[in-house]
CSV table of C-alpha atoms in Angstrom, one decimal:
chain,number,residue,atom,x,y,z
T,278,MET,CA,0.0,-0.1,0.4
T,279,ILE,CA,3.2,2.4,0.3
T,280,LEU,CA,5.0,1.4,-2.7
T,281,ARG,CA,1.6,1.6,-4.0
T,282,ARG,CA,1.3,5.8,-2.1
T,283,CYS,CA,5.3,6.5,-3.0
T,284,HIS,CA,4.2,5.2,-6.8
T,285,MET,CA,1.2,7.4,-7.0
T,286,VAL,CA,3.0,11.1,-5.0
T,287,TRP,CA,6.2,10.6,-8.3
T,288,VAL,CA,3.0,9.7,-11.1
T,289,ALA,CA,1.5,13.5,-9.5
T,290,ALA,CA,4.5,15.0,-8.9
T,291,VAL,CA,5.7,14.0,-12.6
T,292,PHE,CA,2.3,15.4,-14.3
T,293,ALA,CA,2.9,18.7,-12.6
T,294,CYS,CA,6.2,18.7,-13.5
T,295,TRP,CA,4.5,18.6,-16.7
T,296,VAL,CA,2.1,20.3,-17.6
T,297,ASN,CA,4.5,23.8,-15.3
T,298,ALA,CA,6.6,23.3,-17.7
T,299,ALA,CA,7.2,25.4,-21.1
T,300,PRO,CA,9.6,24.0,-24.4
T,301,SER,CA,10.8,25.8,-26.5
T,302,TYR,CA,8.9,26.8,-29.5
T,303,HIS,CA,10.3,27.5,-33.4
T,304,THR,CA,7.8,29.3,-34.5
T,305,PRO,CA,5.7,31.9,-31.7
T,306,TRP,CA,2.5,30.2,-33.8
T,307,LEU,CA,3.4,27.5,-33.2
T,308,GLU,CA,3.7,28.1,-29.5
T,309,ARG,CA,0.0,29.4,-30.0
T,310,LEU,CA,-1.6,26.3,-32.1
T,311,ALA,CA,0.1,24.5,-29.3
T,312,GLY,CA,-2.3,26.1,-26.6
T,313,LEU,CA,-5.5,26.4,-29.4
T,314,THR,CA,-4.9,22.5,-29.0
T,315,GLY,CA,-4.4,22.1,-25.6
T,316,LEU,CA,-1.3,20.5,-26.1
T,317,VAL,CA,0.9,19.4,-23.3
T,318,LEU,CA,4.1,18.6,-23.5
T,319,PRO,CA,7.4,18.8,-21.8
T,320,ASP,CA,9.4,21.2,-21.8
T,321,SER,CA,12.6,18.8,-24.2
T,322,LEU,CA,11.3,17.0,-25.8
T,323,GLY,CA,14.8,16.1,-27.2
T,324,ALA,CA,16.6,17.1,-30.5
T,325,GLY,CA,15.6,16.7,-34.3
T,326,VAL,CA,12.6,13.9,-32.4
T,327,ASP,CA,9.8,13.4,-34.5
T,328,VAL,CA,6.9,12.6,-32.7
T,329,ASP,CA,3.6,10.3,-34.8
T,330,SER,CA,1.3,8.6,-32.3
T,331,THR,CA,2.0,9.6,-29.0
T,332,TRP,CA,-0.7,13.0,-28.7
T,333,HIS,CA,-4.2,13.4,-30.5
T,334,TYR,CA,-6.9,15.6,-31.0
T,335,ARG,CA,-10.1,15.5,-31.9
T,336,GLY,CA,-9.5,12.1,-33.4
T,337,LYS,CA,-7.0,12.1,-35.7
T,338,VAL,CA,-3.3,12.0,-34.5
T,339,LEU,CA,-1.0,14.9,-34.3
T,340,ARG,CA,3.4,14.7,-35.5
T,341,VAL,CA,5.1,16.9,-33.3
T,342,ARG,CA,8.4,18.0,-34.3
T,343,THR,CA,11.5,19.3,-33.1
T,344,ASN,CA,14.7,20.8,-34.8
T,345,ARG,CA,18.3,20.4,-34.1
T,346,PHE,CA,18.2,22.8,-31.3
T,347,GLY,CA,15.3,20.9,-29.2
T,348,ASP,CA,12.6,23.2,-30.3
T,349,VAL,CA,8.9,22.2,-31.5
T,350,SER,CA,9.0,23.3,-35.0
T,351,HIS,CA,6.6,21.7,-36.2
T,352,ILE,CA,2.8,21.2,-34.9
T,353,GLY,CA,-0.2,19.2,-37.5
T,354,TYR,CA,-2.1,16.0,-38.3
T,355,LYS,CA,-0.3,13.5,-39.6
T,356,LEU,CA,-1.2,13.2,-43.4
T,357,PHE,CA,2.0,11.5,-44.5
T,358,ASP,CA,4.4,8.5,-44.2
T,359,THR,CA,6.9,9.3,-41.5
T,360,ARG,CA,9.3,7.0,-43.4
T,361,TRP,CA,9.2,8.6,-46.5
T,362,ALA,CA,8.4,12.1,-45.6
T,363,THR,CA,12.0,12.0,-43.6
T,364,THR,CA,14.0,11.7,-46.8
T,365,TYR,CA,11.4,14.4,-49.3
T,366,GLU,CA,13.4,16.9,-50.0
T,367,PHE,CA,11.2,19.5,-49.6
T,368,ARG,CA,10.2,17.8,-45.8
T,369,PRO,CA,8.8,22.1,-45.2
T,370,VAL,CA,5.6,22.0,-47.4
T,371,LEU,CA,5.0,18.3,-45.9
T,372,ASP,CA,4.8,20.1,-42.4
T,373,PHE,CA,2.3,23.2,-44.0
T,374,VAL,CA,0.1,20.7,-44.9
T,375,GLU,CA,-0.2,19.3,-42.0
T,376,ARG,CA,-0.2,22.4,-39.8
T,377,TYR,CA,-2.8,24.0,-42.7
T,378,ALA,CA,-5.0,20.4,-42.2
T,379,LEU,CA,-5.1,21.3,-38.3
T,380,GLU,CA,-5.9,25.2,-38.1
T,381,GLU,CA,-8.3,24.4,-40.3
T,382,ASP,CA,-10.1,22.1,-36.8
T,383,VAL,CA,-8.6,25.0,-34.5
T,384,LEU,CA,-9.3,28.3,-36.0
T,385,SER,CA,-12.4,30.4,-35.5
T,386,PRO,CA,-14.0,31.0,-38.2
T,387,ASP,CA,-13.0,34.6,-38.2
T,388,ASP,CA,-9.5,33.8,-37.8
T,389,LYS,CA,-9.2,31.0,-40.2
T,390,ALA,CA,-10.7,33.9,-42.5
T,391,GLU,CA,-8.0,35.8,-42.0
T,392,PHE,CA,-5.6,33.3,-42.1
T,393,THR,CA,-6.2,32.0,-45.7
T,394,SER,CA,-6.4,35.8,-46.4
T,395,ARG,CA,-3.0,35.6,-45.9
T,396,LYS,CA,-1.9,32.2,-46.7
T,397,ALA,CA,-0.6,31.4,-50.8
T,398,VAL,CA,-2.7,28.6,-51.1
T,399,THR,CA,-5.1,27.9,-53.8
T,400,PHE,CA,-7.6,24.6,-54.0
T,401,LEU,CA,-8.1,23.5,-57.8
T,402,GLN,CA,-10.5,20.7,-56.4
T,403,GLY,CA,-11.8,20.2,-53.4
T,404,ASN,CA,-11.5,22.0,-50.4
T,405,ALA,CA,-9.8,22.4,-47.0
T,406,THR,CA,-12.3,20.2,-44.5
T,407,MET,CA,-10.7,17.9,-46.8
T,408,LEU,CA,-7.8,17.3,-45.5
T,409,LYS,CA,-8.0,15.8,-42.0
T,410,SER,CA,-9.6,13.1,-43.9
T,411,LEU,CA,-6.3,12.1,-45.6
T,412,THR,CA,-3.8,9.6,-44.5
T,413,PRO,CA,-0.9,8.3,-44.1
T,414,GLN,CA,-2.3,5.7,-46.8
T,415,THR,CA,-3.1,7.6,-49.2
T,416,PRO,CA,-1.4,7.6,-52.2
T,417,VAL,CA,0.3,12.0,-53.0
T,418,ARG,CA,1.5,13.1,-55.8
T,419,ILE,CA,3.8,16.1,-56.1
T,420,GLN,CA,5.4,18.5,-57.8
T,421,GLU,CA,7.4,21.0,-57.6
T,422,LYS,CA,8.5,24.5,-59.8
T,423,GLU,CA,11.4,25.4,-59.0
T,424,ARG,CA,11.5,28.6,-56.4
T,425,ARG,CA,7.4,28.8,-57.6
T,426,GLY,CA,4.9,26.9,-55.8
T,427,TYR,CA,3.7,23.2,-55.7
T,428,GLN,CA,1.1,21.1,-56.4
T,429,LEU,CA,-0.2,18.6,-53.4
T,430,GLU,CA,-2.8,15.8,-55.7
T,431,TRP,CA,-4.9,12.9,-53.6
T,432,GLY,CA,-7.4,10.5,-54.2
T,433,ASP,CA,-8.8,10.4,-58.3
T,434,GLY,CA,-12.9,11.9,-59.0
T,435,GLU,CA,-15.5,13.9,-56.6
T,436,GLY,CA,-13.0,12.9,-53.0
T,437,LYS,CA,-10.2,15.0,-55.4
T,438,VAL,CA,-8.1,17.4,-54.2
T,439,CYS,CA,-5.2,19.4,-55.5
T,440,LEU,CA,-3.8,21.7,-53.9
T,441,MET,CA,-0.8,24.6,-54.8
T,442,VAL,CA,1.4,26.3,-52.4
T,443,LEU,CA,3.1,29.0,-53.5
T,444,ALA,CA,6.9,28.9,-52.8
T,445,ASP,CA,7.1,31.3,-49.6
T,446,CYS,CA,8.7,31.2,-46.6
T,447,GLN,CA,7.2,32.5,-44.7
T,448,THR,CA,3.1,30.9,-46.3
T,449,ILE,CA,5.1,27.7,-45.6
T,450,LEU,CA,7.1,28.5,-42.1
T,451,GLY,CA,3.8,29.8,-40.7
T,452,VAL,CA,5.7,33.4,-40.0
T,453,ASN,CA,6.0,37.5,-41.0
T,454,LEU,CA,9.9,38.7,-41.6
T,455,ILE,CA,9.7,40.8,-38.6
T,456,GLU,CA,9.4,37.3,-36.5
T,457,GLN,CA,12.1,35.2,-39.7
T,458,GLU,CA,14.4,37.7,-39.3
T,459,MET,CA,14.2,37.3,-35.3
T,460,MET,CA,14.5,33.7,-35.8
T,461,LEU,CA,17.2,34.0,-37.8
T,462,GLU,CA,19.0,36.1,-35.4
T,463,ARG,CA,18.7,33.7,-32.2
T,464,ASP,CA,19.1,30.5,-34.9
T,465,LEU,CA,22.5,32.0,-36.6
T,466,LEU,CA,23.6,32.9,-32.6
T,467,ARG,CA,22.6,29.3,-31.3
T,468,THR,CA,24.4,27.8,-34.4
T,469,SER,CA,27.9,25.4,-33.2
T,470,ALA,CA,30.9,27.7,-34.2
T,471,ASP,CA,33.7,24.6,-34.4
T,472,LEU,CA,36.5,24.5,-37.6
T,473,VAL,CA,34.9,23.2,-40.9
T,474,GLY,CA,37.1,20.3,-42.5
T,475,ASP,CA,38.5,20.1,-45.9
T,476,SER,CA,36.7,17.3,-47.2
T,477,LEU,CA,34.6,18.6,-50.2
T,478,PRO,CA,31.1,19.8,-49.0
T,479,VAL,CA,28.4,16.5,-50.0
T,480,ALA,CA,26.8,19.3,-51.4
T,481,TRP,CA,29.1,19.7,-54.8
T,482,HIS,CA,29.8,15.5,-54.0
T,483,ASN,CA,27.6,15.9,-57.8
T,484,CYS,CA,29.6,19.3,-59.2
T,485,PRO,CA,31.6,18.6,-62.8
T,486,VAL,CA,35.0,18.4,-62.2
T,487,SER,CA,37.7,19.9,-64.3
T,488,LEU,CA,42.1,19.8,-63.9
T,489,ALA,CA,44.5,21.9,-64.3
T,490,ASP,CA,48.2,22.5,-62.8
T,491,GLN,CA,47.9,20.2,-59.7
T,492,VAL,CA,44.6,21.9,-59.0
T,493,ALA,CA,40.7,19.9,-58.6
T,494,VAL,CA,37.6,22.3,-60.3
T,495,ALA,CA,34.4,21.5,-57.8
T,496,ASP,CA,32.1,23.6,-60.3
T,497,GLY,CA,28.5,24.4,-58.2
T,498,GLY,CA,26.8,26.3,-60.4
T,499,THR,CA,25.3,29.7,-61.1
T,500,PHE,CA,23.6,32.3,-60.3
T,501,LEU,CA,22.0,34.9,-61.8
T,502,SER,CA,25.1,36.3,-63.8
T,503,ASP,CA,28.1,34.0,-64.6
T,504,LEU,CA,30.7,35.8,-62.3
T,505,ILE,CA,28.1,34.8,-59.7
T,506,ARG,CA,29.4,30.5,-58.9
T,507,SER,CA,29.6,28.4,-56.6
T,508,ARG,CA,33.0,26.9,-57.6
T,509,LEU,CA,35.9,25.7,-55.4
T,510,TYR,CA,39.2,24.1,-55.3
T,511,LEU,CA,40.8,20.9,-53.8
T,512,CYS,CA,44.4,19.8,-54.3
T,513,LYS,CA,46.0,16.5,-53.7
T,514,ASP,CA,48.0,15.4,-49.7
T,515,GLY,CA,50.4,13.1,-50.3
T,516,GLN,CA,48.6,9.6,-49.5
T,517,GLY,CA,47.1,11.1,-53.2
T,518,LYS,CA,43.8,12.1,-51.2
T,519,TRP,CA,42.1,14.7,-53.2
T,520,HIS,CA,40.8,17.8,-49.8
T,521,LEU,CA,40.0,21.9,-50.0
T,522,LEU,CA,42.8,23.7,-51.0
T,523,TRP,CA,44.4,27.2,-48.1
T,524,ASP,CA,46.9,28.0,-50.0
T,525,GLU,CA,48.8,31.8,-49.7
T,526,ASN,CA,50.7,31.2,-52.9
T,527,ARG,CA,46.3,31.2,-54.4
T,528,PRO,CA,44.7,33.8,-52.1
T,529,ARG,CA,41.5,33.7,-54.4
T,530,GLN,CA,41.2,29.7,-54.8
T,531,THR,CA,41.5,30.1,-51.5
T,532,LEU,CA,39.2,33.0,-50.9
T,533,ASN,CA,36.3,30.8,-52.9
T,534,ASN,CA,36.5,27.8,-49.9
T,535,LEU,CA,37.0,30.1,-47.0
T,536,LEU,CA,34.3,32.0,-48.2
T,537,LEU,CA,31.7,28.2,-49.5
T,538,THR,CA,32.3,26.2,-47.1
T,539,GLY,CA,33.6,28.4,-43.6
T,540,PHE,CA,36.6,26.2,-44.3
T,541,ALA,CA,40.0,27.8,-42.0
T,542,PRO,CA,43.0,26.9,-40.0
T,543,TRP,CA,40.7,28.8,-37.1
T,544,PRO,CA,37.6,30.9,-36.2
T,545,VAL,CA,37.1,33.8,-38.3
T,546,PRO,CA,35.8,36.3,-37.0
T,547,LEU,CA,32.7,38.2,-38.5
T,548,LYS,CA,31.3,41.6,-37.5
T,549,LEU,CA,28.0,41.1,-38.7
T,550,THR,CA,25.3,43.8,-39.5
T,551,LEU,CA,21.7,42.4,-39.8
T,552,ASP,CA,19.9,44.6,-42.4
T,553,LYS,CA,16.6,43.8,-40.5
T,554,TYR,CA,12.5,45.7,-41.8
T,555,GLY,CA,11.8,49.0,-40.5
T,556,TYR,CA,14.8,50.4,-41.2
T,557,VAL,CA,16.3,48.6,-37.6
T,558,LYS,CA,20.9,47.7,-37.6
T,559,LYS,CA,21.1,44.9,-35.3
T,560,GLU,CA,25.0,44.4,-34.9
T,561,LEU,CA,26.3,40.1,-34.1
T,562,SER,CA,29.6,39.3,-33.4
T,563,VAL,CA,29.9,35.9,-34.8
T,564,THR,CA,33.1,33.2,-36.9
T,565,LEU,CA,32.8,33.4,-40.6
T,566,GLN,CA,32.5,29.4,-39.9
T,567,GLN,CA,29.0,30.0,-37.8
T,568,PHE,CA,26.8,32.1,-40.8
T,569,VAL,CA,28.5,28.8,-43.3
T,570,ARG,CA,26.8,25.9,-40.9
T,571,TYR,CA,23.7,28.2,-40.3
T,572,CYS,CA,23.2,28.2,-44.2
T,573,GLU,CA,23.8,25.5,-45.3
T,574,ASN,CA,22.0,23.5,-42.4
T,575,GLU,CA,18.3,25.7,-43.5
T,576,GLY,CA,19.3,24.2,-46.6
T,577,CYS,CA,20.5,27.2,-49.0
T,578,ARG,CA,23.3,26.6,-50.8
T,579,LEU,CA,26.4,29.3,-51.8
T,580,TYR,CA,27.8,31.2,-54.4
T,581,LEU,CA,30.2,34.2,-54.4
T,582,GLY,CA,31.2,37.4,-55.9
T,583,VAL,CA,33.9,38.8,-56.3
T,584,LYS,CA,33.2,43.4,-57.0
T,585,GLU,CA,36.3,44.1,-56.7
T,586,SER,CA,39.6,44.8,-55.3
T,587,GLY,CA,41.7,47.6,-53.7
T,588,GLU,CA,43.8,48.1,-51.1
T,589,ASN,CA,42.6,47.3,-48.3
T,590,GLY,CA,41.4,44.4,-49.4
T,591,LEU,CA,38.4,42.6,-51.6
T,592,ALA,CA,35.0,44.0,-51.4
T,593,VAL,CA,32.7,40.9,-51.9
T,594,THR,CA,29.2,39.8,-51.9
T,595,LEU,CA,28.2,35.8,-50.8
T,596,PHE,CA,24.1,34.9,-51.5
T,597,ALA,CA,22.6,32.4,-49.9
T,598,VAL,CA,20.0,30.7,-51.7
T,599,HIS,CA,16.8,28.1,-50.4
T,600,THR,CA,14.8,27.4,-53.8
T,601,GLY,CA,12.6,24.9,-52.3
T,602,LEU,CA,11.2,28.1,-49.9
T,603,ALA,CA,12.4,30.8,-52.9
T,604,TYR,CA,14.6,33.3,-50.5
T,605,CYS,CA,17.9,34.0,-51.2
T,606,HIS,CA,20.5,35.3,-48.5
T,607,THR,CA,22.1,38.4,-49.7
T,608,LEU,CA,25.9,39.0,-47.6
T,609,SER,CA,27.5,41.5,-49.1
T,610,MET,CA,31.3,41.6,-47.2
T,611,SER,CA,34.9,43.3,-46.9
T,612,VAL,CA,37.5,41.4,-47.2
T,613,PRO,CA,41.1,42.8,-45.6
T,614,VAL,CA,44.2,42.3,-46.4
T,615,GLY,CA,45.7,39.7,-44.0
T,616,TRP,CA,43.2,37.4,-43.6
T,617,LEU,CA,44.8,34.7,-45.0
T,618,GLN,CA,47.2,35.0,-42.2
T,619,GLY,CA,44.9,35.1,-40.2
T,620,LYS,CA,45.0,39.8,-39.2
T,621,GLY,CA,41.7,41.2,-39.6
T,622,ASP,CA,38.2,40.4,-39.5
T,623,LEU,CA,35.7,40.1,-41.9
T,624,THR,CA,33.0,42.5,-41.6
T,625,GLY,CA,29.7,42.1,-44.0
T,626,MET,CA,25.9,43.6,-43.7
T,627,LEU,CA,23.3,41.5,-44.3
T,628,TYR,CA,20.6,41.6,-46.1
T,629,ALA,CA,17.3,38.5,-45.4
T,630,PHE,CA,14.9,36.6,-46.6
T,631,THR,CA,14.8,38.0,-50.6
T,632,PRO,CA,12.1,36.3,-51.9
T,633,LEU,CA,12.5,35.0,-55.8
T,634,GLN,CA,9.5,33.4,-56.5
T,635,ASN,CA,8.1,37.1,-58.6
T,636,ILE,CA,11.6,36.9,-59.9
T,637,THR,CA,11.7,36.3,-64.3
T,638,GLU,CA,13.1,33.1,-65.4
T,639,LYS,CA,15.2,35.7,-67.8
T,640,PHE,CA,17.8,36.0,-64.3
T,641,PHE,CA,18.0,32.9,-63.0
T,642,ILE,CA,20.5,30.7,-65.0
T,643,THR,CA,19.6,27.3,-66.1
T,644,ASN,CA,21.7,24.7,-63.3
T,645,PRO,CA,21.0,21.3,-63.5
T,646,ILE,CA,23.6,19.9,-60.8
T,647,GLU,CA,21.2,18.2,-58.2
T,648,GLN,CA,22.9,18.7,-54.8
T,649,LYS,CA,22.6,15.1,-53.1
T,650,PRO,CA,25.4,13.2,-51.6
């Protein structure tokens, strides 16, 4: 009897801690959505967790997922097969549909009308209320037009649901521009500043490779102009293995490697100014390794353009492009003369989340390279 009472006290204590816990959320809307659904989460689920069988709402299974920081990064109805969704290249689109279906049951009519007016969503067949009738076993067909949008189809005939989603990162992530900038600032400062290895990053593994003067060139293509490239340089060591080049006799090639991958023998300080909405500027002291790693973690591809060279150093522009969510971060940087010897800090102005979906195709050069390991 005593053991049973002790067990009940322990269970009650755990439940009380659970109820009073305050998990971190990737976006403000996810925190509000958890409140609207009455979802009670522990203060920490762990990093990179996908829970798809524990919680329910109105009789349907919820999916709750965390990101690499342990923040709750997704709450929605479980509409897609978990194993397949894990490997799908544009996972944020699946998250949006699952969250959108849940919102239909959670929001009041007035809130629903307001949210719908702000979402870049069009139903070609069916309607939003039909989404919750879908299951992970319902076959789905997805067509993607790069930097434009996604078309998702389920079923056939009268029960068919066909949904168009614009490739708009604010719609898909459920945030506004101010929240996006706050998230960037928060997550950039939390990103690891560890040094980067000298092996070729996986994003360049399928790139065309040429060889000249004992240097291999992995060409990741161009962005907007032939002068803005994603090109890395490699050299062989004594055992015949290829590594990213770091050579004082090849400063331009070494700079390419540094800015596109973060590879350097030491942490490279970056004095960053974030140009925020409303003419607000925020100073951040990070490392180049942090910035590059943050962009890679978010799914961006990096491209580099050199604007001019002077007595005090170089003026360059680094573009971090996310084709799936149709946005670009633009970092305009000054590189001091002594950068190759570790002298002086890089300084830069960051213009974040520039939308790409409305830019006409003539400004883009087709890049046939697939970014797969």
